[in-house]
mmCIF file of C-alpha atoms and ligand atoms in Angstrom:
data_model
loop_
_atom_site.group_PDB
_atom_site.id
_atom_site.type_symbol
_atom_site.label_atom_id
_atom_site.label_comp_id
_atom_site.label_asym_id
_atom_site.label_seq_id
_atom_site.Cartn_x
_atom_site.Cartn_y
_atom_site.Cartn_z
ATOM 1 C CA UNK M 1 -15.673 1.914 -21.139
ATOM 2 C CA UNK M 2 -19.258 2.036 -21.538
ATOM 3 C CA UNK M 3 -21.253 2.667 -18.690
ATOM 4 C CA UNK M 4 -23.777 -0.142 -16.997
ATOM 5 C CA UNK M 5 -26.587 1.843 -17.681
ATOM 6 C CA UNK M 6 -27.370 4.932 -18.877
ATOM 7 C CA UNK M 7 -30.515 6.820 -18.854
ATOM 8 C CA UNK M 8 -30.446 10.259 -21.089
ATOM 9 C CA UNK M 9 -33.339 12.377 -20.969
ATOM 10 C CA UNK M 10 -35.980 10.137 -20.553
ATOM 11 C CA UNK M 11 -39.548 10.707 -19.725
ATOM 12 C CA UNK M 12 -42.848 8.831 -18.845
ATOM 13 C CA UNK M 13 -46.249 9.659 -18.486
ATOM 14 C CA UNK M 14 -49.132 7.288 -17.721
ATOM 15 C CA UNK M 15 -52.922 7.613 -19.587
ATOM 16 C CA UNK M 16 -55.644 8.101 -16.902
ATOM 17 C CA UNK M 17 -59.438 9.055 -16.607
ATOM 18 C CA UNK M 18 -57.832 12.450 -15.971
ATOM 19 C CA UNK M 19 -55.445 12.321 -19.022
ATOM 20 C CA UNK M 20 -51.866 11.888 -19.054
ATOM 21 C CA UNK M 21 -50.084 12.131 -15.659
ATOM 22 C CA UNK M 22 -46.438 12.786 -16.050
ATOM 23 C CA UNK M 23 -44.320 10.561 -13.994
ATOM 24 C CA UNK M 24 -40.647 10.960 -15.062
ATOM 25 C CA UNK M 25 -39.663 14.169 -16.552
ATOM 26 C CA UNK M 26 -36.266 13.970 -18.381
ATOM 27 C CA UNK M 27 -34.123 11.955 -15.934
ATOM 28 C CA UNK M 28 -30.530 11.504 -16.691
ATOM 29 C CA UNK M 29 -28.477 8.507 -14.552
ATOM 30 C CA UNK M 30 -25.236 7.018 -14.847
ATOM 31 C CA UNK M 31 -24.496 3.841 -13.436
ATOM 32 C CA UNK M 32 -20.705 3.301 -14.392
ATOM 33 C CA UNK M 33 -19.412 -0.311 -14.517
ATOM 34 C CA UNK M 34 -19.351 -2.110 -11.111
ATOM 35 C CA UNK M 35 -20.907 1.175 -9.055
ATOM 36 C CA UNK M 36 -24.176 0.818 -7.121
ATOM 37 C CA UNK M 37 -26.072 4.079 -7.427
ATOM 38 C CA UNK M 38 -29.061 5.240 -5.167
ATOM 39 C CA UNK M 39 -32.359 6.422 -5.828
ATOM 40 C CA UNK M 40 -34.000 7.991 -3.314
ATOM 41 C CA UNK M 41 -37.245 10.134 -2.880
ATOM 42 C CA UNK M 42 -40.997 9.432 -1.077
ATOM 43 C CA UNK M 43 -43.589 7.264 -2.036
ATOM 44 C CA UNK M 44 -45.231 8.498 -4.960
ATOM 45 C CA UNK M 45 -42.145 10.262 -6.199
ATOM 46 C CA UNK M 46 -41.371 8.022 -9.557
ATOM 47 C CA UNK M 47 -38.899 5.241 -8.223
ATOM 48 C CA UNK M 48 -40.423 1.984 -9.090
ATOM 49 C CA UNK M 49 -41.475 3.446 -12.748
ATOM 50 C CA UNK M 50 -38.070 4.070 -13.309
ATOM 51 C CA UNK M 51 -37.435 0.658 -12.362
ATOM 52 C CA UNK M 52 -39.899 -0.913 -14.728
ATOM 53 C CA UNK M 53 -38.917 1.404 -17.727
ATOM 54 C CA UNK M 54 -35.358 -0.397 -17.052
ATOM 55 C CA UNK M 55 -36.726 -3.311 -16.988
ATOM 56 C CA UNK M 56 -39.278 -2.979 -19.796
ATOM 57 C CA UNK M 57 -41.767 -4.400 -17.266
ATOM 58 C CA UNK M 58 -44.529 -0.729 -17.695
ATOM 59 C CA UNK M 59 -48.359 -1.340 -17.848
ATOM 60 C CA UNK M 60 -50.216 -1.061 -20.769
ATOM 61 C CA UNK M 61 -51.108 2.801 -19.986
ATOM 62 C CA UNK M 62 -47.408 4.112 -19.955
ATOM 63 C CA UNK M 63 -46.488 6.456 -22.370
ATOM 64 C CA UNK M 64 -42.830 7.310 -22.958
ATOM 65 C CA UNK M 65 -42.447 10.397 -24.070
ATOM 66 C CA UNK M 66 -38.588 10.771 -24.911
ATOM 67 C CA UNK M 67 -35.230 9.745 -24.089
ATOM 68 C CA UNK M 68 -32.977 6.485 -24.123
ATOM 69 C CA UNK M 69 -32.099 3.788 -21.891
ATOM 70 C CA UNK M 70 -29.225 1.932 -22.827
ATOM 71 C CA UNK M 71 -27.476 -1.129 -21.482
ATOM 72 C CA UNK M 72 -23.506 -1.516 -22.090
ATOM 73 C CA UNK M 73 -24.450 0.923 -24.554
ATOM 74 C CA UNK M 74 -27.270 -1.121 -26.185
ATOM 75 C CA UNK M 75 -30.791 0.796 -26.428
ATOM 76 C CA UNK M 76 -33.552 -1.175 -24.310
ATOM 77 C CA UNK M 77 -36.196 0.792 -25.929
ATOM 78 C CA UNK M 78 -35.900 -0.802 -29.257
ATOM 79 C CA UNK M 79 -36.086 -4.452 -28.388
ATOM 80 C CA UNK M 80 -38.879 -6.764 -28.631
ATOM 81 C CA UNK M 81 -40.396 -8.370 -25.924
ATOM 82 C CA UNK M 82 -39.096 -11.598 -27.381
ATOM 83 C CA UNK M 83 -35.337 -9.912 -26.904
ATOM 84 C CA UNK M 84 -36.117 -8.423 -23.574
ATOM 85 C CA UNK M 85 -37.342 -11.807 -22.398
ATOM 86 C CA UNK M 86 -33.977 -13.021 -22.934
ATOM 87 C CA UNK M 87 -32.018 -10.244 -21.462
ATOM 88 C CA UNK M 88 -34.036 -10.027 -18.198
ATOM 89 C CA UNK M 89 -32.791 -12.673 -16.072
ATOM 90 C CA UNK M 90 -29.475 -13.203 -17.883
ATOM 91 C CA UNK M 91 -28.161 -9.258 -18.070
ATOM 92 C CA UNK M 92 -30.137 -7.461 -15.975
ATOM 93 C CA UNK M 93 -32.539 -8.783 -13.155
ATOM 94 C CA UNK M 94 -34.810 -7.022 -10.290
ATOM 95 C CA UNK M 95 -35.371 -7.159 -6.761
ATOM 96 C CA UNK M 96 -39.017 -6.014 -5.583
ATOM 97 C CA UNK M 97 -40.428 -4.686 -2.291
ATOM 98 C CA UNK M 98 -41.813 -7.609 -1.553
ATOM 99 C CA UNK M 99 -40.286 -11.284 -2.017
ATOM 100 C CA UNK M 100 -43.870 -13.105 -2.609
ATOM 101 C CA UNK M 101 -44.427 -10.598 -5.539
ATOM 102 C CA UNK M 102 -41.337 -12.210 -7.635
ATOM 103 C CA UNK M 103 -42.476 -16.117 -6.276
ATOM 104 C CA UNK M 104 -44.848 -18.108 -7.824
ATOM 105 C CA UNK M 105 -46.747 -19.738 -4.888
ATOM 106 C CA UNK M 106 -47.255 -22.784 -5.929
ATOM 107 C CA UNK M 107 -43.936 -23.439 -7.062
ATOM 108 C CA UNK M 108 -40.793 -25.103 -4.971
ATOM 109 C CA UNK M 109 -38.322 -22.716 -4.621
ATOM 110 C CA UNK M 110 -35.721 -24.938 -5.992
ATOM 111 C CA UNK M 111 -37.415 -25.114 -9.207
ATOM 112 C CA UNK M 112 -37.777 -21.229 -9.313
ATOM 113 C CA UNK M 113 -33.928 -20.638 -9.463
ATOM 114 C CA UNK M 114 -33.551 -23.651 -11.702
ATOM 115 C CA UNK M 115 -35.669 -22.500 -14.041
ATOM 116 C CA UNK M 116 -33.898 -19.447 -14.642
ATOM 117 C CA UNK M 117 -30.379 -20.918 -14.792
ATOM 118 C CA UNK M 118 -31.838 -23.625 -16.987
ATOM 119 C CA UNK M 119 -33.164 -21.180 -19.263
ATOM 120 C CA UNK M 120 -30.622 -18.375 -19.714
ATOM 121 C CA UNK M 121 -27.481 -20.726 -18.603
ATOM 122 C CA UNK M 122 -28.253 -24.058 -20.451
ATOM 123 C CA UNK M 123 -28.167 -26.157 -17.799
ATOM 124 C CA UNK M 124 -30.043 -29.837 -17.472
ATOM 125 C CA UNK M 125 -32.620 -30.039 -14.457
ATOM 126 C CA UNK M 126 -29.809 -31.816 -12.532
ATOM 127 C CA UNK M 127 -26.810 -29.396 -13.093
ATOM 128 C CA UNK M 128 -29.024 -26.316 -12.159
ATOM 129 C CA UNK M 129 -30.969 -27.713 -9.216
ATOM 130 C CA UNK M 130 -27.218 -28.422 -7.822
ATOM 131 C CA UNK M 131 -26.468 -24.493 -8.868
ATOM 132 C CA UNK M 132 -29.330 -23.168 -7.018
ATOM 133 C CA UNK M 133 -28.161 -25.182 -3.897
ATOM 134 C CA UNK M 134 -24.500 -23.080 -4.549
ATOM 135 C CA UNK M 135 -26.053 -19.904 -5.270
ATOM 136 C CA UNK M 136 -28.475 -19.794 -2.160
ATOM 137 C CA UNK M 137 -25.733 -21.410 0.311
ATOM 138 C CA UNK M 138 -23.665 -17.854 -1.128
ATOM 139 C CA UNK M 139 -26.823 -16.199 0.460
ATOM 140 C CA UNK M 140 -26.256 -17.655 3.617
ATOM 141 C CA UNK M 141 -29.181 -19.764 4.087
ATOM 142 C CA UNK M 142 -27.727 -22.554 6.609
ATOM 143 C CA UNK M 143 -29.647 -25.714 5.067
ATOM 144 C CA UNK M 144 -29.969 -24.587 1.288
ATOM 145 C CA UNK M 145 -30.706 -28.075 -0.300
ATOM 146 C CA UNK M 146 -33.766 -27.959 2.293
ATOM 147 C CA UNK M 147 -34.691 -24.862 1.640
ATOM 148 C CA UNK M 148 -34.781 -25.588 -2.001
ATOM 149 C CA UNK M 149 -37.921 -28.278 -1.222
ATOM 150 C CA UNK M 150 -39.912 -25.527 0.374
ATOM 151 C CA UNK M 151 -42.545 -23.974 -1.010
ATOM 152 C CA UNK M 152 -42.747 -19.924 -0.662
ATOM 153 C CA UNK M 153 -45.224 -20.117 2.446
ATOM 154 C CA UNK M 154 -42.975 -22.360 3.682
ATOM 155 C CA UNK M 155 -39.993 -19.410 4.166
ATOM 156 C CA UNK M 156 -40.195 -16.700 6.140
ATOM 157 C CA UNK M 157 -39.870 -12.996 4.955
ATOM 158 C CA UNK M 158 -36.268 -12.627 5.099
ATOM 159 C CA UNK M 159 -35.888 -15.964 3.345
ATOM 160 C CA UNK M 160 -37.945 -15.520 0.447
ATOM 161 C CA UNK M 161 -36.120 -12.544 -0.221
ATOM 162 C CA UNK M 162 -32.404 -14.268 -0.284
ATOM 163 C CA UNK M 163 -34.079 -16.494 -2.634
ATOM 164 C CA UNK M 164 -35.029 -13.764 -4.865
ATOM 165 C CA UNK M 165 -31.722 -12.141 -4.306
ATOM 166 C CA UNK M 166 -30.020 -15.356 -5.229
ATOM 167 C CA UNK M 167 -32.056 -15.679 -8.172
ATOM 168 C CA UNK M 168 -30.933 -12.235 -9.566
ATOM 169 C CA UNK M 169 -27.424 -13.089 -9.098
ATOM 170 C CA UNK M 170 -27.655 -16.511 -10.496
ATOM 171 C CA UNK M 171 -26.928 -15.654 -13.936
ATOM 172 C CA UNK M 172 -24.514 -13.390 -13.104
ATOM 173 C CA UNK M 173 -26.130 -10.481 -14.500
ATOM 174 C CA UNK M 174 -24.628 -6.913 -15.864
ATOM 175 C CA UNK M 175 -27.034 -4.932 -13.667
ATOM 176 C CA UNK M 176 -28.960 -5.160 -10.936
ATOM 177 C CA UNK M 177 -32.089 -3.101 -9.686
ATOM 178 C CA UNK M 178 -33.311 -3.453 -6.077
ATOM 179 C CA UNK M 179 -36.622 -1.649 -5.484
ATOM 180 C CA UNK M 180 -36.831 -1.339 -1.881
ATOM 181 C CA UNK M 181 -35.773 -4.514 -1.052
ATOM 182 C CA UNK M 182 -35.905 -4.351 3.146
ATOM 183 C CA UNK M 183 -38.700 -2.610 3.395
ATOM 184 C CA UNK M 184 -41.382 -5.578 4.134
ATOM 185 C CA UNK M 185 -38.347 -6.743 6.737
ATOM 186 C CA UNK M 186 -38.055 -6.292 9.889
ATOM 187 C CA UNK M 187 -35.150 -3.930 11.071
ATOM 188 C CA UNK M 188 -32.609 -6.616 11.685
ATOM 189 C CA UNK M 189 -33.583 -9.084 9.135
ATOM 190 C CA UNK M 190 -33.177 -6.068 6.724
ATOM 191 C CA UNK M 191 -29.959 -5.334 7.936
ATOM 192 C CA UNK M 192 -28.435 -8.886 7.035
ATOM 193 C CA UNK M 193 -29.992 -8.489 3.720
ATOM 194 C CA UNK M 194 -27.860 -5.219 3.187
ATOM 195 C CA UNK M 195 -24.807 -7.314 4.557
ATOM 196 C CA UNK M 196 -25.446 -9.683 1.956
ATOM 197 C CA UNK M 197 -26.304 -7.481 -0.813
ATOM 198 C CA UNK M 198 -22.518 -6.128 -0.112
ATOM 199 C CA UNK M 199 -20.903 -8.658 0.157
ATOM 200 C CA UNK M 200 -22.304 -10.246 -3.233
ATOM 201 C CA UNK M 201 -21.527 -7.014 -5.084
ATOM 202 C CA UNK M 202 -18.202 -6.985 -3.415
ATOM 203 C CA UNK M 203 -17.559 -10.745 -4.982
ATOM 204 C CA UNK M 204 -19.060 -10.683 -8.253
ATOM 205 C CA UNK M 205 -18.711 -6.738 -9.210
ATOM 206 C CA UNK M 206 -22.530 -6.338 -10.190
ATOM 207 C CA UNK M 207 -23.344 -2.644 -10.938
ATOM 208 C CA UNK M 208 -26.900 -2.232 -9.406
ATOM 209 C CA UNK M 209 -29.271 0.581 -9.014
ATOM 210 C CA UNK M 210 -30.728 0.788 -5.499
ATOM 211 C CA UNK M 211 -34.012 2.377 -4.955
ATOM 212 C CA UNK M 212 -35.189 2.917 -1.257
ATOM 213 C CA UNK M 213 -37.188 6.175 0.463
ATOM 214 C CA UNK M 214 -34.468 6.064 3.106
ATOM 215 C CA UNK M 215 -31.759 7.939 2.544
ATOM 216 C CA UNK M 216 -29.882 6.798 5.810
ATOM 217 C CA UNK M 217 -30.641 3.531 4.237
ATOM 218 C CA UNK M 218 -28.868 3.432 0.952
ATOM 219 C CA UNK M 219 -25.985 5.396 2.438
ATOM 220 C CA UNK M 220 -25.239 2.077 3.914
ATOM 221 C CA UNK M 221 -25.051 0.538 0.247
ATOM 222 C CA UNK M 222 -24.101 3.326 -2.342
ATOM 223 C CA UNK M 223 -21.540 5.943 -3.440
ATOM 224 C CA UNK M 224 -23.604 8.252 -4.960
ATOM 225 C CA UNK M 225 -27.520 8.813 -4.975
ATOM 226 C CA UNK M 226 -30.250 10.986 -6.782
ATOM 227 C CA UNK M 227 -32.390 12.342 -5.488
ATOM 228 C CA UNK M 228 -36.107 11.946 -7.031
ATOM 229 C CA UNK M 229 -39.062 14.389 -6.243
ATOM 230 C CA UNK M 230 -42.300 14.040 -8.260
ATOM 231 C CA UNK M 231 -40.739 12.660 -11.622
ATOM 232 C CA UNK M 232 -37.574 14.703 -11.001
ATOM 233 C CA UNK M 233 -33.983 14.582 -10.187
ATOM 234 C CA UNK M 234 -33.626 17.434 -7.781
ATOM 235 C CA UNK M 235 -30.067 16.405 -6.676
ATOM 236 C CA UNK M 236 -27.167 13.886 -7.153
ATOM 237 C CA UNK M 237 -23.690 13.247 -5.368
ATOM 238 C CA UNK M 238 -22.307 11.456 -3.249
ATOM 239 C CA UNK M 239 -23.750 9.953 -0.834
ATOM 240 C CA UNK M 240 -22.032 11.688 2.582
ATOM 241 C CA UNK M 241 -22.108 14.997 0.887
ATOM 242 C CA UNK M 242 -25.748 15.189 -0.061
ATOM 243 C CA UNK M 243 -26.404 14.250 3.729
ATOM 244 C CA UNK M 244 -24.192 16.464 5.469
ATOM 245 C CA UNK M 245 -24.733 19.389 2.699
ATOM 246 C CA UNK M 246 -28.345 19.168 0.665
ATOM 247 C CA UNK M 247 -28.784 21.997 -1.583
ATOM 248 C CA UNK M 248 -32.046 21.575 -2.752
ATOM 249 C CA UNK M 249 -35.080 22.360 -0.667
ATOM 250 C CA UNK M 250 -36.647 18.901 -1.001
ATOM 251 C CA UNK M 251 -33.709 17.044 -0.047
ATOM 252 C CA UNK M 252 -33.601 18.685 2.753
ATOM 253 C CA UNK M 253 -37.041 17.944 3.626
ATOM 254 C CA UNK M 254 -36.139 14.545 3.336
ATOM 255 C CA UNK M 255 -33.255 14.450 5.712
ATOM 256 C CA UNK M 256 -35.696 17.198 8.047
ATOM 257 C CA UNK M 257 -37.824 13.774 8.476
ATOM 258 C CA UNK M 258 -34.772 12.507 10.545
ATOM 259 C CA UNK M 259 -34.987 14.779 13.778
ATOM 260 C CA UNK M 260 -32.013 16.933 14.432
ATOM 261 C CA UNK M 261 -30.865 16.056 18.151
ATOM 262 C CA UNK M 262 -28.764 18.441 20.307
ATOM 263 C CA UNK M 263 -26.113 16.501 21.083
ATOM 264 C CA UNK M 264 -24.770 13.584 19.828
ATOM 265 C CA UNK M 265 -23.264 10.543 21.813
ATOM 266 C CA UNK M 266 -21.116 8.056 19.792
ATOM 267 C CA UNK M 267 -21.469 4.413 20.209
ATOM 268 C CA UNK M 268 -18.286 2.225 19.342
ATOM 269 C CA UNK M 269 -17.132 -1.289 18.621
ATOM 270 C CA UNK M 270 -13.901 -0.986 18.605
ATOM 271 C CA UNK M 271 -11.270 -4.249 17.077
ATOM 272 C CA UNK M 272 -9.295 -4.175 20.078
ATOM 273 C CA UNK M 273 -10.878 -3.886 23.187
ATOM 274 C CA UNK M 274 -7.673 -3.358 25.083
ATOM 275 C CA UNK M 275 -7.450 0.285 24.267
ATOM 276 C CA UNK M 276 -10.807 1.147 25.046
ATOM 277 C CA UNK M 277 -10.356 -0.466 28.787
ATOM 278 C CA UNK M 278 -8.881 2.667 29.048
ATOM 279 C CA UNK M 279 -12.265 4.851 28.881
ATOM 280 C CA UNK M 280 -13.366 6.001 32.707
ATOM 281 C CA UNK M 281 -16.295 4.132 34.338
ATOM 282 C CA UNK M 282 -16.843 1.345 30.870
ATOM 283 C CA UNK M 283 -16.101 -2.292 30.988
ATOM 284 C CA UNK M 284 -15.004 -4.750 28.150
ATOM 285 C CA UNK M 285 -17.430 -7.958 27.304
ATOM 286 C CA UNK M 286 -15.859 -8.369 23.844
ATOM 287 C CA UNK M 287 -15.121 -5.583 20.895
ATOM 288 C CA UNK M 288 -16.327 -5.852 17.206
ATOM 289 C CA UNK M 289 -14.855 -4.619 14.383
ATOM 290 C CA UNK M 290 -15.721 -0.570 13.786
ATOM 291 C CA UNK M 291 -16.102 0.884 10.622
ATOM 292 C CA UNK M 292 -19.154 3.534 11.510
ATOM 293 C CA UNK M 293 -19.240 6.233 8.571
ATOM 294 C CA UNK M 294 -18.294 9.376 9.317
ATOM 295 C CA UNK M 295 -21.139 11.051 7.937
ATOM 296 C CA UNK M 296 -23.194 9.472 10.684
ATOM 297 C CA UNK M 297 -20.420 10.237 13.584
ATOM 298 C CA UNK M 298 -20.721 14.165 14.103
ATOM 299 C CA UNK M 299 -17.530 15.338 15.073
ATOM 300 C CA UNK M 300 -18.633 16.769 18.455
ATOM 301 C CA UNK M 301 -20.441 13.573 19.456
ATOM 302 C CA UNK M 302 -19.148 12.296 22.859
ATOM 303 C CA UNK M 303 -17.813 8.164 22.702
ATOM 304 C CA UNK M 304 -19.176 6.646 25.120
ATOM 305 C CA UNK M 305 -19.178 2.653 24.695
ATOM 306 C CA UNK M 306 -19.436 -0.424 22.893
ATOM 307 C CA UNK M 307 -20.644 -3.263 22.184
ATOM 308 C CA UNK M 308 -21.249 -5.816 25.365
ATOM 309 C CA UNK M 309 -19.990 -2.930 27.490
ATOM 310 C CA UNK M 310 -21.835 -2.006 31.138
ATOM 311 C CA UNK M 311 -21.351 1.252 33.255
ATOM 312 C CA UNK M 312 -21.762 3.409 30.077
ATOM 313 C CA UNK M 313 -22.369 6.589 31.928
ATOM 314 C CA UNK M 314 -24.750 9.182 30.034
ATOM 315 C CA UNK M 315 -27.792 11.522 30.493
ATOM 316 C CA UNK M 316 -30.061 12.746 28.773
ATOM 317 C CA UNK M 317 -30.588 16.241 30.067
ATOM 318 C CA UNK M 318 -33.829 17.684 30.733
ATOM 319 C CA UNK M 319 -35.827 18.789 27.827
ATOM 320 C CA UNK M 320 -33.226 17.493 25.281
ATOM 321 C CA UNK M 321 -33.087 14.886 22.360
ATOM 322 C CA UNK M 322 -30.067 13.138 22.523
ATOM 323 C CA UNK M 323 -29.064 10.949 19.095
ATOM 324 C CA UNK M 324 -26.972 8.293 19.678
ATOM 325 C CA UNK M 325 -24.890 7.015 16.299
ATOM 326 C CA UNK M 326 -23.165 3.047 16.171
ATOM 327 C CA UNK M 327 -22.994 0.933 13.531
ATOM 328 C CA UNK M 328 -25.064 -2.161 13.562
ATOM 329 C CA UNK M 329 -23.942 -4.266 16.242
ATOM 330 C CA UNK M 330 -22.426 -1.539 18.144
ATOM 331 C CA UNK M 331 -24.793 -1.874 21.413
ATOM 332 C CA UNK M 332 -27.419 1.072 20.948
HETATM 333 P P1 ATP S 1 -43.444 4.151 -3.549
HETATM 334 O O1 ATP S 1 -42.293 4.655 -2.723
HETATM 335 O O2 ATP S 1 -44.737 4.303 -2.835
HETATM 336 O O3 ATP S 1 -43.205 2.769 -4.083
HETATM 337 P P2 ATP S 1 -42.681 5.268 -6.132
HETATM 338 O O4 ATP S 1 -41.692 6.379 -5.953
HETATM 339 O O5 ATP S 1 -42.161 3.931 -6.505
HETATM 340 O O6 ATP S 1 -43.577 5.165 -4.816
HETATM 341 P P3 ATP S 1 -44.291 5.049 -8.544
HETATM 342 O O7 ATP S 1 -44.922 3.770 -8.177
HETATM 343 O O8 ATP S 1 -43.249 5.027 -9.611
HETATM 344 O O9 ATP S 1 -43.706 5.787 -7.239
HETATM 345 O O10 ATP S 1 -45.427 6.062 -8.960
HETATM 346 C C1 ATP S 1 -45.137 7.359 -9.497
HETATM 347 C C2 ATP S 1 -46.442 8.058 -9.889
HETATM 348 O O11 ATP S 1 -47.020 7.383 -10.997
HETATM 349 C C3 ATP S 1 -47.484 8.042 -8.802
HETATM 350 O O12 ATP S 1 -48.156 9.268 -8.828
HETATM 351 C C4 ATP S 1 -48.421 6.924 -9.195
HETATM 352 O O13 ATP S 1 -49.739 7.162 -8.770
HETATM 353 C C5 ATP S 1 -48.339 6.951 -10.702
HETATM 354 N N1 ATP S 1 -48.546 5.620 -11.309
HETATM 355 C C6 ATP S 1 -47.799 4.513 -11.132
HETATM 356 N N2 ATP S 1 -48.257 3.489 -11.871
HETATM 357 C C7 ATP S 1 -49.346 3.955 -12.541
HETATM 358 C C8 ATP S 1 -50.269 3.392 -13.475
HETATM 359 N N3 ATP S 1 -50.151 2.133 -13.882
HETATM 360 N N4 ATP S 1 -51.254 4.178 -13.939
HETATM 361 C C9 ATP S 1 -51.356 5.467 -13.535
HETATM 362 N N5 ATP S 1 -50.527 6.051 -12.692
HETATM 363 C C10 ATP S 1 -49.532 5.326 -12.178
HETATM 364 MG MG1 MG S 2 -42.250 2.018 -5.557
#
């Protein structure tokens, strides 16, 4: 089976006052069929021009340089604009930074999905303003044919961006890309929008490419990441190994921006609450369901409560940075 999308040696510079500036420099990715792979590096690093050479989106001054990028096997560097116009949206869509960048402002948001299903999908007005209504309800927006009136001012951050998100998925594209998607969210807002993200790749079996700075971050979405440092891939595997084992310097510099504690306490939310009533000096409100990765549980880290609990007893000891690990909704 071919894969999603494979990039093979490709490179990108862009023409400045000071010549060419190389920005990629002969990346090679594999997104196989139905996998969600990471990018991850800092600002500056190459990410979002990787995204727009995908998406054939690059400004005027890019220069590629070498290499393919092929969809199911199909190059994307040899279509026209015309033919890119018509894969964008239908096999392969994008998720930006920032939800007002992908809005047109003066536009309802209704008519924004519409439009897309009405162009790549065939629908009347009628059939796809009822689609949008199904595709943003699948976002969980409560009042979706309201929302679908508004205008983008009219939505806050977080809904914007599950407009956006139910956009991409409207057509039921091939491929994804999400370029930093939670990062003009706030922490918990963010966090639904990686809850939802899952749970739509989990029911339509997308294969995306997920871009963030945060490599704590996309752990919480992806298998396997790459690492990107100044227009190269530095390192690539999977996700809990390149954490818990970087090999190359820069990775580790990236992880180093996480501070290393000196002892680790472990907060659970455990399905039944029963067996935890059984832990000295905690008491039970209510349990959640646990599934905290491992990779962010060190296995010395003392448990010490849960969700809704009181009496958790812990110190931190003088002079000592203490990290505390739960999964959202665990009661940090
Ligand atoms: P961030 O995390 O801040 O979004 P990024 O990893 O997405 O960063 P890019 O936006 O891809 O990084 O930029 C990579 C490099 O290419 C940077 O040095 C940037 O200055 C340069 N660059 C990007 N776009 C252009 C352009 N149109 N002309 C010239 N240089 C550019
Ligand atoms: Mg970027």
């Amino acid at each position: 089976e071919k894969p999603a999308l494979s990039i093979i040696d490709y490179s990108l510079s862009y023409k400045t006052a000071n010549g060419l500036i190389s920005a990629l420099k002969n990346i090679d990715l594999t997104i196989p069929k139905g996998k969600t792979v990471g990018l991850v590096g800092e600002s500056g690093s190459g990410k979002s021009s990787m995204a727009w050479s995908v998406m054939r989106y690059l400004p005027p001054n890019a220069v590629e340089t070498g290499g393919a990028i092929r969809l199911a096997g199909e190059e994307l560097l040899d279509q026209t604009p015309f033919q890119m116009a018509d894969i964008r949206g239908r096999r392969m869509s994008m998720v930006f930074q920032d939800p007002s960048t992908s809005l047109n402002p003066t536009i309802r948001l209704g008519e924004q999905i519409a439009e897309v299903l009405m162009r790549h999908r065939g629908l009347t007005k009628a059939q796809a303003w009822a689609e949008a209504e199904v595709a943003l309800a699948r976002t969980g927006i409560t009042r979706p044919k309201e929302m679908l009136q508004r205008f983008p001012h009219e939505a806050s951050g977080g809904e914007k961006q599950r407009v956006v998100i139910a956009t991409a998925f409207a057509c039921e594209p091939e491929l994804i890309i999400f370029d930093e998607p939670t990062t003009a969210l706030d922490i918990l807002t963010a966090r639904q929008i990686l809850d939802l993200f899952n749970q739509l790749r989990d029911e339509t079996n997308v294969s995306a490419l997920y871009i963030s700075h945060d490599l704590g971050l996309v752990s919480r979405v992806v298998d396997e990441v790459s690492v990107l440092h100044k227009g190269v891939i530095v390192e690539r595997g999977l996700v809990g190994e390149v954490f818990a084992k970087p090999s190359a310097p820069y990775t580790k510099q990236l992880i180093g921006a996480v501070p290393n504690p000196d002892r680790w306490i472990g907060v659970d939310a455990p399905t039944d609450p029963k067996t935890l009533i059984k832990l000295d000096g905690i008491g039970v409100h209510y349990g959640a369901p646990s599934k905290i990765q491992k990779m962010f549980w060190p296995e010395d880290a003392e448990k010490v409560g849960f969700w809704g609990a009181k009496d958790v007893n812990f110190e931190v000891r003088k002079g000592e940075l203490l990290g505390v690990v739960g999964e959202s909704g665990s009661g940090k």
